Amino acid sequence: MSATTPIDDLLDLDSLLTSEDIEVRQTVRKFGEQHLRPNIAEWFETGEVPVRALAAELGKLGLLGMHLTGYGCGGSTATAYGLVCQELEAVDSGLRSLVSVQGSLAMFAIHRWGSEDQRAQWLPAMARGEAIGCFGLTEPDFGSNPAGMRTTAKQDGSDWILNGSKMWITNGSVADVAIVWARAEEGIVGFVVPAGTPGFSATDMTRKMSLRASVTSELHLDDVRLPADAKLPEARGLSGPLSCLSEARFGIVFGSVGAARDCLQATLDYVGSREVFDKRLSAYQLTQAKVADMAVELSKAQLLALHLGRLKDEGRIRPEQVSLGKLNNVREALQIARQCRTLLGANGITLEYPVIRHANNLESVLTYEGTSEVHQLVIGEALTGVSAFR
Ligand SMILES: Cc1cc2nc3c(=O)[nH]c(=O)nc-3n(C[C@H](O)[C@H](O)[C@H](O)COP(=O)(O)OP(=O)(O)OC[C@H]3O[C@@H](n4cnc5c(N)ncnc54)[C@H](O)[C@@H]3O)c2cc1C
């Protein structure tokens, strides 16, 4: 028997990383293995995850809003942020979701579209993980088409009154602050809503079979009165929330590679010791064809993520490129998870192994931050010049 090649070494992709990239990846990988992986199956099974304690730990590591500058944020490269997403999602998509929603959706919205006062009030505490943010865009009847949203923002003197509801909001019920998008006379506008504001409430959505190690909530806005300075002054129209989604999608391009890698690693370990028909499962050509094909797709996904990371670091990434990365990498990660599941046989359906958990999580990842179909339409429009959304 010859020596095995670690998945990471197959294409020597580390040669494309800087020493800082590798260092941050190693730090988060170690943290994940020591502090997250031992608990993740239980968090997933019970559907109870200690979001506040986790946020504090992630804040201490400097991972919340790490790619933003100033206000206590890390100012890292986009690539380093992507690699962090990859390591967190190698443990569980729910943990990467926590970091994505905090840093790329809630903090980014305030950083990019907020006032100086809003930034100073919220960003340092959010970077430390002391304040948790959520991002309320989706509604019961409007997911892929947020332009149809029914939540309203009406002016009353200098105040604003918000009414409506949001659904599928990650960390909604544990958040200290919600970024809420609503329809005003002037178009879609965003607000910074402190959780204690009268008329604002959040309830947990239960019975999920996916992303169970993540809090998902409904937000209720019942005559929520906000002062004029609660509005995000720089955000105008749908480009406000869409810019935040593009940030979060970028993290998913990397994160999904982490989930797929973890599935393949668990499977390689399994087939190396499992015996069927008096021979190790790894010694069958059918097994090797499967693991080889998965490694090919994983390596391509990793290359794609790194390429998009560099484009983003050079400040020239375009939304359709992020769509291409999200579409490919999540779709392939889900295929890899399902294929790995077959190799684990019946053991593949238990939480003793990470594979079914990743596979179930990736069903959500395929849907949120733009479904696969939405990303196909974005790429299709870029290629043909024709919008086919309607
Ligand atoms: C676990 C989880 C966490 C989430 N967290 C958040 C959050 O923090 N904040 C937030 O705002 N939202 C969040 N979401 C919501 C998520 O972004 C939406 O679910 C997603 O945008 C899809 O919307 P929908 O579920 O309403 O599906 P729909 O929009 O109803 O889509 C249903 C199907 O129709 C397809 N479809 C839609 N439009 C077209 C078209 N033009 N042409 C062809 N097919 C089309 C879709 O691709 C899909 O297959 C979360 C969702 C999940 C599952």
Coordinates of C-alpha atoms and ligand atoms in Angstrom, one line a residue:
M1 CA 0.0 0.0 0.0
S2 CA 1.4 3.4 -0.9
A3 CA 1.2 6.6 1.2
T4 CA -2.0 8.7 1.0
T5 CA -2.1 12.3 -0.2
P6 CA -4.0 14.7 2.0
I7 CA -6.9 16.3 0.1
D8 CA -5.3 19.8 0.6
D9 CA -2.1 18.7 -1.0
L10 CA -3.6 17.0 -4.2
L11 CA -3.2 20.1 -6.4
D12 CA -0.7 22.0 -4.1
L13 CA -3.3 24.8 -3.9
D14 CA -1.5 26.2 -0.8
S15 CA 1.1 27.5 -3.2
L16 CA -1.5 30.0 -4.2
L17 CA -1.9 31.3 -0.7
T18 CA 0.1 33.8 1.3
S19 CA 1.7 32.9 4.6
E20 CA -0.9 35.1 6.3
D21 CA -3.7 33.2 4.5
I22 CA -2.3 29.9 5.7
E23 CA -1.9 31.2 9.2
V24 CA -5.4 32.5 9.6
R25 CA -6.8 29.3 8.1
Q26 CA -4.8 27.2 10.6
T27 CA -5.9 29.2 13.5
V28 CA -9.6 28.8 12.6
R29 CA -9.2 25.2 11.7
K30 CA -7.6 24.5 15.1
F31 CA -10.3 26.5 16.9
G32 CA -13.0 24.6 15.0
E33 CA -11.5 21.2 15.8
Q34 CA -11.0 21.9 19.5
H35 CA -14.1 24.0 20.4
L36 CA -16.8 23.5 17.7
R37 CA -16.5 20.0 16.3
P38 CA -16.8 18.2 19.6
N39 CA -20.3 19.8 20.2
I40 CA -21.7 20.3 16.7
A41 CA -23.6 17.0 16.4
E42 CA -25.4 17.7 19.7
W43 CA -26.2 21.3 18.7
F44 CA -27.6 20.0 15.4
E45 CA -29.6 17.2 17.0
T46 CA -31.1 19.4 19.7
G47 CA -31.5 22.4 17.5
E48 CA -30.0 24.5 20.3
V49 CA -26.8 26.4 19.7
P50 CA -25.2 28.9 22.2
V51 CA -25.1 31.8 19.7
R52 CA -24.2 34.4 22.2
A53 CA -21.2 32.5 23.7
L54 CA -20.1 31.5 20.2
A55 CA -20.3 35.1 19.0
A56 CA -18.1 36.2 21.9
E57 CA -15.5 33.6 21.1
L58 CA -15.6 34.4 17.3
G59 CA -15.3 38.1 18.2
K60 CA -12.2 37.4 20.4
L61 CA -10.6 35.6 17.4
G62 CA -11.3 38.8 15.3
L63 CA -13.6 36.9 12.8
L64 CA -16.7 39.1 13.0
G65 CA -16.6 41.7 10.2
M66 CA -13.0 40.8 9.7
H67 CA -12.9 42.0 6.1
L68 CA -14.3 45.5 7.0
T69 CA -12.0 48.3 8.0
G70 CA -12.0 50.6 11.1
Y71 CA -14.5 50.5 14.0
G72 CA -12.7 47.6 15.6
C73 CA -13.0 45.4 12.5
G74 CA -10.0 43.4 11.2
G75 CA -9.4 44.9 7.8
S76 CA -8.3 41.5 6.4
T77 CA -8.2 40.5 2.7
A78 CA -11.4 39.0 1.2
T79 CA -9.4 35.8 0.5
A80 CA -8.5 35.4 4.2
Y81 CA -12.1 36.0 5.1
G82 CA -13.1 33.4 2.6
L83 CA -10.7 30.9 4.1
V84 CA -12.2 31.5 7.5
C85 CA -15.7 30.8 6.1
Q86 CA -14.3 27.6 4.6
E87 CA -12.9 26.3 8.0
L88 CA -16.1 27.2 9.9
E89 CA -18.3 25.5 7.3
A90 CA -16.0 22.5 7.4
V91 CA -17.5 22.1 10.9
D92 CA -21.1 23.2 10.0
S93 CA -22.8 25.6 7.6
G94 CA -24.8 27.0 10.6
L95 CA -21.6 28.3 12.2
R96 CA -20.4 29.9 9.0
S97 CA -23.9 31.4 8.7
L98 CA -23.5 33.1 12.0
V99 CA -20.3 34.8 10.8
S100 CA -21.8 35.6 7.4
V101 CA -24.9 37.2 8.8
Q102 CA -23.0 39.2 11.4
G103 CA -20.1 40.4 9.2
S104 CA -21.3 40.4 5.6
L105 CA -25.0 41.2 6.1
A106 CA -25.6 43.2 9.3
M107 CA -22.2 44.8 9.8
F108 CA -21.6 45.4 6.1
A109 CA -25.0 47.1 5.8
I110 CA -24.1 49.5 8.6
H111 CA -20.5 50.0 7.4
R112 CA -21.5 50.6 3.7
W113 CA -24.8 52.3 4.0
G114 CA -24.9 53.6 7.6
S115 CA -24.2 57.1 9.1
E116 CA -21.1 57.8 11.1
D117 CA -23.2 57.6 14.3
Q118 CA -24.7 54.2 13.4
R119 CA -21.2 52.9 12.6
A120 CA -19.7 54.1 15.9
Q121 CA -22.7 52.9 17.9
W122 CA -22.9 49.3 16.5
L123 CA -19.8 48.1 14.7
P124 CA -17.2 47.9 17.6
A125 CA -19.7 45.9 19.8
M126 CA -20.6 43.7 16.8
A127 CA -17.0 43.0 16.0
R128 CA -16.4 41.9 19.6
G129 CA -19.5 39.7 19.4
E130 CA -21.2 41.5 22.2
A131 CA -24.0 42.7 20.0
I132 CA -25.5 40.3 17.5
G133 CA -27.1 41.4 14.3
C134 CA -29.6 40.0 11.9
F135 CA -30.7 41.0 8.4
G136 CA -34.4 41.1 7.6
L137 CA -35.1 41.0 3.8
T138 CA -37.1 37.9 3.0
E139 CA -40.9 37.9 3.6
P140 CA -43.3 35.0 3.7
D141 CA -44.4 35.7 0.1
F142 CA -41.2 37.3 -1.3
G143 CA -37.9 35.5 -1.2
S144 CA -36.3 35.4 -4.6
N145 CA -38.1 38.6 -5.5
P146 CA -37.5 41.0 -2.6
A147 CA -38.8 43.9 -4.8
G148 CA -42.3 42.7 -4.0
M149 CA -41.9 43.2 -0.3
R150 CA -45.0 44.2 1.7
T151 CA -43.3 45.6 4.8
T152 CA -43.9 49.3 4.8
A153 CA -42.1 52.4 6.2
K154 CA -44.3 55.5 6.5
Q155 CA -43.1 58.9 7.7
D156 CA -44.9 60.5 10.7
G157 CA -43.3 63.9 11.3
S158 CA -39.6 63.1 11.4
D159 CA -40.2 59.6 12.7
W160 CA -40.7 56.4 10.7
I161 CA -43.4 53.8 11.4
L162 CA -42.6 50.2 10.2
N163 CA -45.3 47.5 9.7
G164 CA -44.9 44.0 8.3
S165 CA -43.2 40.7 8.8
K166 CA -40.0 39.0 7.8
M167 CA -39.4 35.3 7.6
W168 CA -36.4 32.9 7.6
I169 CA -34.2 35.4 9.4
T170 CA -31.0 34.0 10.8
N171 CA -30.4 34.9 14.4
G172 CA -33.6 37.0 14.5
S173 CA -34.6 36.0 18.0
V174 CA -31.1 36.4 19.5
A175 CA -30.2 39.6 17.8
D176 CA -29.6 42.9 19.6
V177 CA -30.1 44.8 16.3
A178 CA -32.0 44.0 13.1
I179 CA -31.3 45.5 9.7
V180 CA -34.8 45.7 8.3
W181 CA -35.6 46.5 4.7
A182 CA -39.0 48.1 4.0
R183 CA -41.0 49.8 1.2
A184 CA -41.3 53.6 1.6
E185 CA -42.7 56.2 -0.8
E186 CA -39.1 56.8 -2.1
G187 CA -38.5 53.1 -2.7
I188 CA -36.8 50.3 -0.7
V189 CA -35.1 51.7 2.4
G190 CA -33.2 50.1 5.3
F191 CA -33.4 50.7 9.0
V192 CA -31.3 49.9 12.1
V193 CA -33.8 48.5 14.6
P194 CA -32.7 47.8 18.2
A195 CA -34.3 44.6 19.4
G196 CA -36.0 46.3 22.3
T197 CA -38.0 48.8 20.2
P198 CA -41.7 48.6 21.1
G199 CA -43.7 46.7 18.4
F200 CA -40.6 44.7 17.3
S201 CA -40.6 41.0 18.2
A202 CA -39.1 37.8 16.9
T203 CA -40.2 34.1 17.1
D204 CA -38.1 31.0 16.3
M205 CA -39.0 28.9 13.4
T206 CA -38.8 25.2 14.4
R207 CA -39.1 21.8 12.8
K208 CA -36.2 22.5 10.5
M209 CA -34.4 19.5 9.0
S210 CA -31.5 21.7 7.8
L211 CA -29.2 24.3 9.4
R212 CA -30.4 23.1 12.8
A213 CA -27.2 24.5 14.5
S214 CA -28.5 28.0 13.5
V215 CA -31.3 30.1 14.8
T216 CA -33.9 30.9 12.2
S217 CA -36.7 33.4 13.1
E218 CA -39.7 35.4 12.0
L219 CA -39.6 39.1 12.7
H220 CA -42.8 40.9 13.5
L221 CA -43.1 44.7 13.0
D222 CA -46.2 46.2 14.5
D223 CA -46.2 50.0 14.4
V224 CA -42.5 50.1 15.2
R225 CA -41.7 53.8 15.7
L226 CA -38.2 54.8 14.8
P227 CA -36.4 58.2 14.9
A228 CA -35.2 59.7 11.6
D229 CA -31.6 58.7 12.4
A230 CA -32.5 55.0 12.4
K231 CA -32.7 55.0 8.6
L232 CA -29.6 53.9 6.7
P233 CA -29.0 57.2 5.0
E234 CA -26.9 56.0 2.1
A235 CA -29.0 53.1 0.9
R236 CA -31.3 53.8 -2.0
G237 CA -33.4 51.1 -3.6
L238 CA -32.8 47.4 -3.9
S239 CA -29.1 47.9 -4.6
G240 CA -28.7 48.4 -0.8
P241 CA -29.7 44.9 0.3
L242 CA -28.4 43.3 -2.9
S243 CA -24.9 44.6 -2.2
C244 CA -25.0 42.9 1.2
L245 CA -26.1 39.7 -0.3
S246 CA -23.2 39.8 -2.7
E247 CA -20.9 40.0 0.2
A248 CA -22.4 37.0 2.0
R249 CA -22.6 35.0 -1.2
F250 CA -18.8 35.4 -1.6
G251 CA -18.3 33.8 1.8
I252 CA -20.5 30.9 0.7
V253 CA -18.3 30.3 -2.4
F254 CA -15.5 29.4 0.0
G255 CA -17.7 28.0 2.8
S256 CA -19.3 25.3 0.7
V257 CA -15.8 24.0 -0.2
G258 CA -15.2 23.5 3.5
A259 CA -18.4 21.4 3.9
A260 CA -17.5 19.3 0.8
R261 CA -13.9 18.8 2.0
D262 CA -15.1 17.6 5.4
C263 CA -17.5 15.1 3.7
L264 CA -14.7 13.8 1.5
Q265 CA -12.3 13.6 4.4
A266 CA -14.7 11.6 6.6
T267 CA -15.5 9.3 3.7
L268 CA -11.8 8.6 2.9
D269 CA -11.3 7.7 6.5
Y270 CA -14.3 5.5 6.4
V271 CA -13.6 3.6 3.2
G272 CA -10.0 3.0 4.5
S273 CA -11.2 0.9 7.3
R274 CA -14.6 -0.5 6.3
E275 CA -14.5 -4.0 4.9
V276 CA -17.1 -5.3 2.4
F277 CA -16.8 -8.7 0.7
D278 CA -13.6 -9.4 2.6
K279 CA -11.8 -6.3 1.2
R280 CA -11.4 -2.7 2.3
L281 CA -14.0 -0.5 0.6
S282 CA -11.1 1.8 -0.6
A283 CA -9.7 -1.0 -2.7
Y284 CA -12.7 -1.2 -5.1
Q285 CA -12.4 0.6 -8.4
L286 CA -16.0 1.9 -8.0
T287 CA -15.0 3.6 -4.7
Q288 CA -11.9 5.1 -6.2
A289 CA -13.8 6.4 -9.2
K290 CA -16.2 8.2 -6.8
V291 CA -13.5 9.7 -4.6
A292 CA -11.4 10.7 -7.6
D293 CA -14.3 12.5 -9.2
M294 CA -15.2 14.2 -5.9
A295 CA -11.6 15.4 -5.5
V296 CA -11.6 16.8 -9.0
E297 CA -14.8 18.8 -8.4
L298 CA -13.5 19.9 -4.9
S299 CA -10.2 21.1 -6.4
K300 CA -12.0 23.0 -9.1
A301 CA -14.3 24.6 -6.6
Q302 CA -11.3 25.6 -4.4
L303 CA -9.5 27.1 -7.4
L304 CA -12.7 29.1 -8.4
A305 CA -13.0 30.4 -4.8
L306 CA -9.4 31.5 -4.7
H307 CA -9.7 33.2 -8.1
L308 CA -12.8 35.1 -6.9
G309 CA -11.0 36.0 -3.7
R310 CA -8.2 37.6 -5.6
L311 CA -10.6 39.4 -7.9
K312 CA -12.4 40.8 -4.8
D313 CA -9.1 41.8 -3.2
E314 CA -8.3 43.7 -6.4
G315 CA -11.7 45.5 -6.1
R316 CA -12.9 44.2 -9.4
I317 CA -15.3 41.4 -8.7
R318 CA -18.7 41.6 -10.4
P319 CA -22.0 40.2 -9.1
E320 CA -22.3 37.6 -11.9
Q321 CA -18.9 36.3 -11.0
V322 CA -20.0 35.8 -7.4
S323 CA -23.2 34.1 -8.8
L324 CA -21.1 31.8 -10.8
G325 CA -19.0 30.8 -7.8
K326 CA -22.0 30.3 -5.5
L327 CA -24.0 28.3 -8.1
N328 CA -21.1 26.0 -8.9
N329 CA -19.6 25.5 -5.5
V330 CA -22.8 24.9 -3.6
R331 CA -24.2 22.6 -6.3
E332 CA -21.0 20.6 -6.4
A333 CA -20.7 20.5 -2.6
L334 CA -24.2 19.1 -2.3
Q335 CA -23.4 16.4 -4.9
I336 CA -20.2 15.5 -3.1
A337 CA -22.1 15.3 0.2
R338 CA -24.7 13.0 -1.4
Q339 CA -22.1 10.8 -3.0
C340 CA -20.2 10.5 0.2
R341 CA -23.4 9.5 1.9
T342 CA -23.6 6.5 -0.4
L343 CA -20.1 5.3 0.5
L344 CA -20.9 5.4 4.2
G345 CA -23.9 3.1 3.7
A346 CA -26.3 3.1 6.6
N347 CA -23.7 4.9 8.8
G348 CA -24.1 7.7 6.4
I349 CA -27.5 8.6 7.8
T350 CA -26.4 9.1 11.4
L351 CA -24.9 12.0 13.2
E352 CA -22.0 9.9 14.2
Y353 CA -20.5 11.1 10.9
P354 CA -20.7 14.7 9.6
V355 CA -21.9 13.7 6.1
I356 CA -25.7 13.7 6.4
R357 CA -25.5 16.9 8.5
H358 CA -23.6 18.7 5.8
A359 CA -25.9 17.3 3.1
N360 CA -29.0 18.6 4.9
N361 CA -27.3 21.9 5.6
L362 CA -26.3 22.4 2.0
E363 CA -30.0 22.2 1.0
S364 CA -30.5 25.5 2.8
V365 CA -27.2 26.9 1.4
L366 CA -28.4 26.0 -2.1
T367 CA -31.6 28.1 -1.4
Y368 CA -30.5 31.1 0.6
E369 CA -28.5 34.1 -0.6
G370 CA -30.1 33.5 -4.0
T371 CA -31.3 30.1 -5.2
S372 CA -29.4 28.2 -7.9
E373 CA -32.1 29.2 -10.4
V374 CA -31.6 32.9 -9.5
H375 CA -27.9 32.6 -10.0
Q376 CA -28.5 30.9 -13.4
L377 CA -30.6 33.9 -14.3
V378 CA -28.0 36.3 -13.2
I379 CA -25.3 34.6 -15.3
G380 CA -27.8 34.1 -18.2
E381 CA -28.5 37.8 -18.2
A382 CA -24.8 38.7 -18.2
L383 CA -24.2 36.3 -21.2
T384 CA -27.3 37.2 -23.3
G385 CA -28.1 40.8 -22.2
V386 CA -31.7 39.6 -21.6
S387 CA -33.2 39.6 -18.1
A388 CA -35.4 36.4 -17.8
F389 CA -36.6 36.9 -14.3
R390 CA -40.1 37.7 -15.4
Ligands
LIG1 C1 -32.0 28.5 6.9 C2 -32.3 29.7 6.1 C3 -31.8 31.0 6.6 C4 -32.1 32.1 6.0 N1 -31.6 33.3 6.5 C5 -32.1 34.5 5.9 C6 -31.7 35.8 6.5 O1 -31.0 35.8 7.5 N2 -32.3 36.9 6.0 C7 -33.1 36.9 4.9 O2 -33.6 38.0 4.5 N3 -33.5 35.7 4.3 C8 -33.0 34.5 4.8 N4 -33.3 33.3 4.2 C9 -34.3 33.3 3.1 C10 -33.7 33.0 1.8 O3 -32.9 34.0 1.3 C11 -34.9 32.7 0.8 O4 -35.4 31.5 1.2 C12 -34.5 32.6 -0.6 O5 -34.2 33.9 -1.1 C13 -35.5 31.9 -1.5 O6 -36.8 32.5 -1.3 P1 -38.1 31.6 -1.1 O7 -37.7 30.6 0.0 O8 -39.2 32.5 -0.9 O9 -38.2 30.8 -2.4 P2 -39.0 31.3 -3.8 O10 -38.5 32.7 -4.1 O11 -40.5 31.2 -3.5 O12 -38.5 30.3 -4.8 C14 -39.1 29.0 -5.0 C15 -38.5 28.3 -6.2 O13 -38.8 29.2 -7.4 C16 -37.6 29.4 -8.1 N5 -37.7 30.7 -8.7 C17 -37.8 31.9 -8.1 N6 -37.8 32.9 -9.0 C18 -37.7 32.3 -10.2 C19 -37.6 32.8 -11.6 N7 -37.7 34.1 -11.9 N8 -37.5 31.9 -12.6 C20 -37.4 30.6 -12.3 N9 -37.5 30.0 -11.0 C21 -37.6 30.9 -10.0 C22 -36.5 29.4 -7.0 O14 -35.3 29.2 -7.6 C23 -37.0 28.2 -6.2 O15 -36.6 27.0 -6.8 C24 -33.0 32.1 4.8 C25 -33.4 30.9 4.4 C26 -33.1 29.7 5.0 C27 -33.6 28.4 4.5

